[in-house]
PDB file of C-alpha atoms in Angstrom:
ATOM      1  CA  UNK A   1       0.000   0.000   0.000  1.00  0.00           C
ATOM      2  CA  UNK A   2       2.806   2.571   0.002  1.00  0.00           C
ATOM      3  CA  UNK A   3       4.292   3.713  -3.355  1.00  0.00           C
ATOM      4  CA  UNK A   4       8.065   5.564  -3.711  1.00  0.00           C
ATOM      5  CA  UNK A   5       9.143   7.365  -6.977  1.00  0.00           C
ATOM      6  CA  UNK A   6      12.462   8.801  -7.567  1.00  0.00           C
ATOM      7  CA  UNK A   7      13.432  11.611 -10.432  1.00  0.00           C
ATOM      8  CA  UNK A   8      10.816  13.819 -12.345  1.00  0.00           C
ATOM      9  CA  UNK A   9       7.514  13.251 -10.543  1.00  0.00           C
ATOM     10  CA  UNK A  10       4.373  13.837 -11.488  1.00  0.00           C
ATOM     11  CA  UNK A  11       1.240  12.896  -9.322  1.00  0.00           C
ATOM     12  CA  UNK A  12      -2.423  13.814 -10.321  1.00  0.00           C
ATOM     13  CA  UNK A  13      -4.986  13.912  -8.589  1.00  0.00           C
ATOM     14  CA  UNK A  14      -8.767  14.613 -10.098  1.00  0.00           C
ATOM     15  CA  UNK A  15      -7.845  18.520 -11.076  1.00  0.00           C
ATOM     16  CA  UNK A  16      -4.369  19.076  -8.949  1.00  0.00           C
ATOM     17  CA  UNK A  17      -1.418  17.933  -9.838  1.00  0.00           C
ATOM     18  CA  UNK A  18       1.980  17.605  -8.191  1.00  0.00           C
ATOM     19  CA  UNK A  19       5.334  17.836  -9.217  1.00  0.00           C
ATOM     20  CA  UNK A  20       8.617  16.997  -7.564  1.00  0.00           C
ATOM     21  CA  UNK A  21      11.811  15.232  -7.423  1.00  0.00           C
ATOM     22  CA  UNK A  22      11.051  12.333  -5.200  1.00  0.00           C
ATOM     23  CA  UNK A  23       7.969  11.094  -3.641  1.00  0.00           C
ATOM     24  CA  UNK A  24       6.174   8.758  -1.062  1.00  0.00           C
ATOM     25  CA  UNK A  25       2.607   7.661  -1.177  1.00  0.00           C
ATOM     26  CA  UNK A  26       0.583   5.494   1.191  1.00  0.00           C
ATOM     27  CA  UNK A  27      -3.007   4.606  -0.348  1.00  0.00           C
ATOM     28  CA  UNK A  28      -3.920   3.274   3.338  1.00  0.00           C
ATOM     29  CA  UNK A  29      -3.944   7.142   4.799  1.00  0.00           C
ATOM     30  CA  UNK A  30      -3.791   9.409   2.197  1.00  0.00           C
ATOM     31  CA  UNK A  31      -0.824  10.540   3.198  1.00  0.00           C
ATOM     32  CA  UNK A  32       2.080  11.574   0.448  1.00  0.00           C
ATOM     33  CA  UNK A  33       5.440  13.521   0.643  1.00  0.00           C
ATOM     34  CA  UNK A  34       7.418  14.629  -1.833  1.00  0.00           C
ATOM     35  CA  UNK A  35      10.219  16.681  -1.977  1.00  0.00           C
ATOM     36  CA  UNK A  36      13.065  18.625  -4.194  1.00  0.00           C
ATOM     37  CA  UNK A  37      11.593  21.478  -6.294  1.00  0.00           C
ATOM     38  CA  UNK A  38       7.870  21.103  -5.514  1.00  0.00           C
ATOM     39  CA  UNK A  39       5.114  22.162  -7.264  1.00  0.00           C
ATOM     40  CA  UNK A  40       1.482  22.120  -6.438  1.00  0.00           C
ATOM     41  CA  UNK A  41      -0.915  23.003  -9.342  1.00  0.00           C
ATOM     42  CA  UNK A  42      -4.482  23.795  -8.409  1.00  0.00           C
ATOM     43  CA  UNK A  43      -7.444  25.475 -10.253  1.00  0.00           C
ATOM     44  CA  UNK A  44      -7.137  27.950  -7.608  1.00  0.00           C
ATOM     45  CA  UNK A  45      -3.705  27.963  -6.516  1.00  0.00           C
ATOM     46  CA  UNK A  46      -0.498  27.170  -7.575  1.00  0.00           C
ATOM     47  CA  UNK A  47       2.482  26.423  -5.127  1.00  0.00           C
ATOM     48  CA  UNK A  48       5.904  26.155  -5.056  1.00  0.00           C
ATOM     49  CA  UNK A  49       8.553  24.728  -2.481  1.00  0.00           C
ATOM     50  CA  UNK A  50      11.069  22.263  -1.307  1.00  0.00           C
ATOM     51  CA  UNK A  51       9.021  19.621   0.636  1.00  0.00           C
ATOM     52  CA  UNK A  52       4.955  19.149   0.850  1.00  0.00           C
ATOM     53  CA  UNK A  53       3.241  16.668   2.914  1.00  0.00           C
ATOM     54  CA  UNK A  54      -0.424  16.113   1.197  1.00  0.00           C
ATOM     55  CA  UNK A  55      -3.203  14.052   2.171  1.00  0.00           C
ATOM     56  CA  UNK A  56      -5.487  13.199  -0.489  1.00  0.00           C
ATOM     57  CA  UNK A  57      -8.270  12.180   2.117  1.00  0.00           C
ATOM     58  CA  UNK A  58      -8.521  15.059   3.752  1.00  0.00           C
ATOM     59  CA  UNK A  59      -6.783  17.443   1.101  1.00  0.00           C
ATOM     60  CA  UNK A  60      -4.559  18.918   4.322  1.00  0.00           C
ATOM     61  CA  UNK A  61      -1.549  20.685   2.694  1.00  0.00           C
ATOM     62  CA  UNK A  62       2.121  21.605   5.146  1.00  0.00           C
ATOM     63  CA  UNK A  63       4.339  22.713   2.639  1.00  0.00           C
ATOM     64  CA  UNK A  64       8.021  24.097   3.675  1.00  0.00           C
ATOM     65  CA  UNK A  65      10.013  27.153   1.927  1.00  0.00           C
ATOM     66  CA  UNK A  66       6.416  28.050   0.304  1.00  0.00           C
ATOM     67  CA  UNK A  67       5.424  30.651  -2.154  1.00  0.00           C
ATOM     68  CA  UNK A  68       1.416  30.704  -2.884  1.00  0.00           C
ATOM     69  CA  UNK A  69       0.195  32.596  -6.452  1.00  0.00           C
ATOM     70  CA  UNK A  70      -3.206  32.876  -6.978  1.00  0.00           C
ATOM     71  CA  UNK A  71      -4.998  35.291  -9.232  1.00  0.00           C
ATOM     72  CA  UNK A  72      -5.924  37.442  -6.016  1.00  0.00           C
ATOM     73  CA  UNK A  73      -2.823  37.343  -3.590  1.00  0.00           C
ATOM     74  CA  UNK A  74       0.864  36.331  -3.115  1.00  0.00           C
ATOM     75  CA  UNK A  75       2.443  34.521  -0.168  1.00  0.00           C
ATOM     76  CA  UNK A  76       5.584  33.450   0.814  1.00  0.00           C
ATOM     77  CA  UNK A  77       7.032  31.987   4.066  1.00  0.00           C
ATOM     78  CA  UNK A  78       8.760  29.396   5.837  1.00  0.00           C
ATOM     79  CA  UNK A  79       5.966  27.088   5.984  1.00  0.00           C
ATOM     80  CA  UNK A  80       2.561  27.230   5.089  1.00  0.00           C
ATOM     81  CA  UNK A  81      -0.384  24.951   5.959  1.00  0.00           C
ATOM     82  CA  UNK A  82      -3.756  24.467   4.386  1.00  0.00           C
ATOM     83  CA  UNK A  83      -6.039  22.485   7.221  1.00  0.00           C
ATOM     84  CA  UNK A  84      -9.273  23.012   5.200  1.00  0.00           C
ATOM     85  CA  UNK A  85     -10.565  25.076   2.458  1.00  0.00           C
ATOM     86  CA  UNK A  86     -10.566  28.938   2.374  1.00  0.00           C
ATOM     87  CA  UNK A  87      -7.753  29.006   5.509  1.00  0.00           C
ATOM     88  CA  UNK A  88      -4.235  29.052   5.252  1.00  0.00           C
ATOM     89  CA  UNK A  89      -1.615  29.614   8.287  1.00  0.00           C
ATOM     90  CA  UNK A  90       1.600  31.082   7.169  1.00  0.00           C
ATOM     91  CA  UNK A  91       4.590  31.569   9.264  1.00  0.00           C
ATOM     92  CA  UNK A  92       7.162  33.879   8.855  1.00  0.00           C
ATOM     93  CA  UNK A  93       5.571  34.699   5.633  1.00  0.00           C
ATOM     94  CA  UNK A  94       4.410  38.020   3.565  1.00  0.00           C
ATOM     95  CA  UNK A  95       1.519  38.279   1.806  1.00  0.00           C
ATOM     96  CA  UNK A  96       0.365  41.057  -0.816  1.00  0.00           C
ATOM     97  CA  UNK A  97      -2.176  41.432  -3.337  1.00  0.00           C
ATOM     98  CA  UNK A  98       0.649  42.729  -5.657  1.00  0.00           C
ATOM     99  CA  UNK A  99       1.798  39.940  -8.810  1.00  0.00           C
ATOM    100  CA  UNK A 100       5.328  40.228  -9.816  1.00  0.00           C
ATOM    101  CA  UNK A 101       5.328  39.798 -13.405  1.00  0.00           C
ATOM    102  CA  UNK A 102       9.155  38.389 -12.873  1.00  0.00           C
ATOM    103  CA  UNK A 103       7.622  34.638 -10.898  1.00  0.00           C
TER     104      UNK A 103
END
């Protein structure tokens, strides 16, 4: 029940997709990590960092080094968490509503 990839990963997931550099998977929880120049593609959110921890159950996202684009906001910190929809917790982090045309 547990899955481990190695190189260019690609995971999708009904409209999200992740990408990374290596990843681990159990189907049992839910639970998947991947690390090494993560990406997170969402309809409503794309992010980028250097190691997520997913659940596909529960959709919980702790991602580390994080930047967040969205069409209405910008955030980057040290670590940001998703617990449920609509609520993010950002630490050390700045947020604006500002898009750098340079990311």
């Amino acid at each position: 029940n547990e899955f481990e990839a190695i190189g260019n990963v690609v995971i999708t997931h009904l409209r999200n997709s992740i990408y990374g550099e290596k990843a681990k998977i159990n189907f049992t929880t839910g639970d998947a990590e991947v690390i090494g120049n993560v990406r997170y593609i969402a309809p409503e959110m794309t992010l980028y960092g250097t190691k997520l921890k997913y659940n596909f159950l529960t959709r919980q996202i702790d991602l580390d080094n994080a930047r967040i684009l969205s069409d209405n906001y910008v955030i980057t910190g040290k670590k940001i968490l998703q617990t449920n929809p609509g609520f993010i917790y950002a630490e050390d982090a700045d947020y604006t509503t500002c898009r750098d045309r340079n990311w």
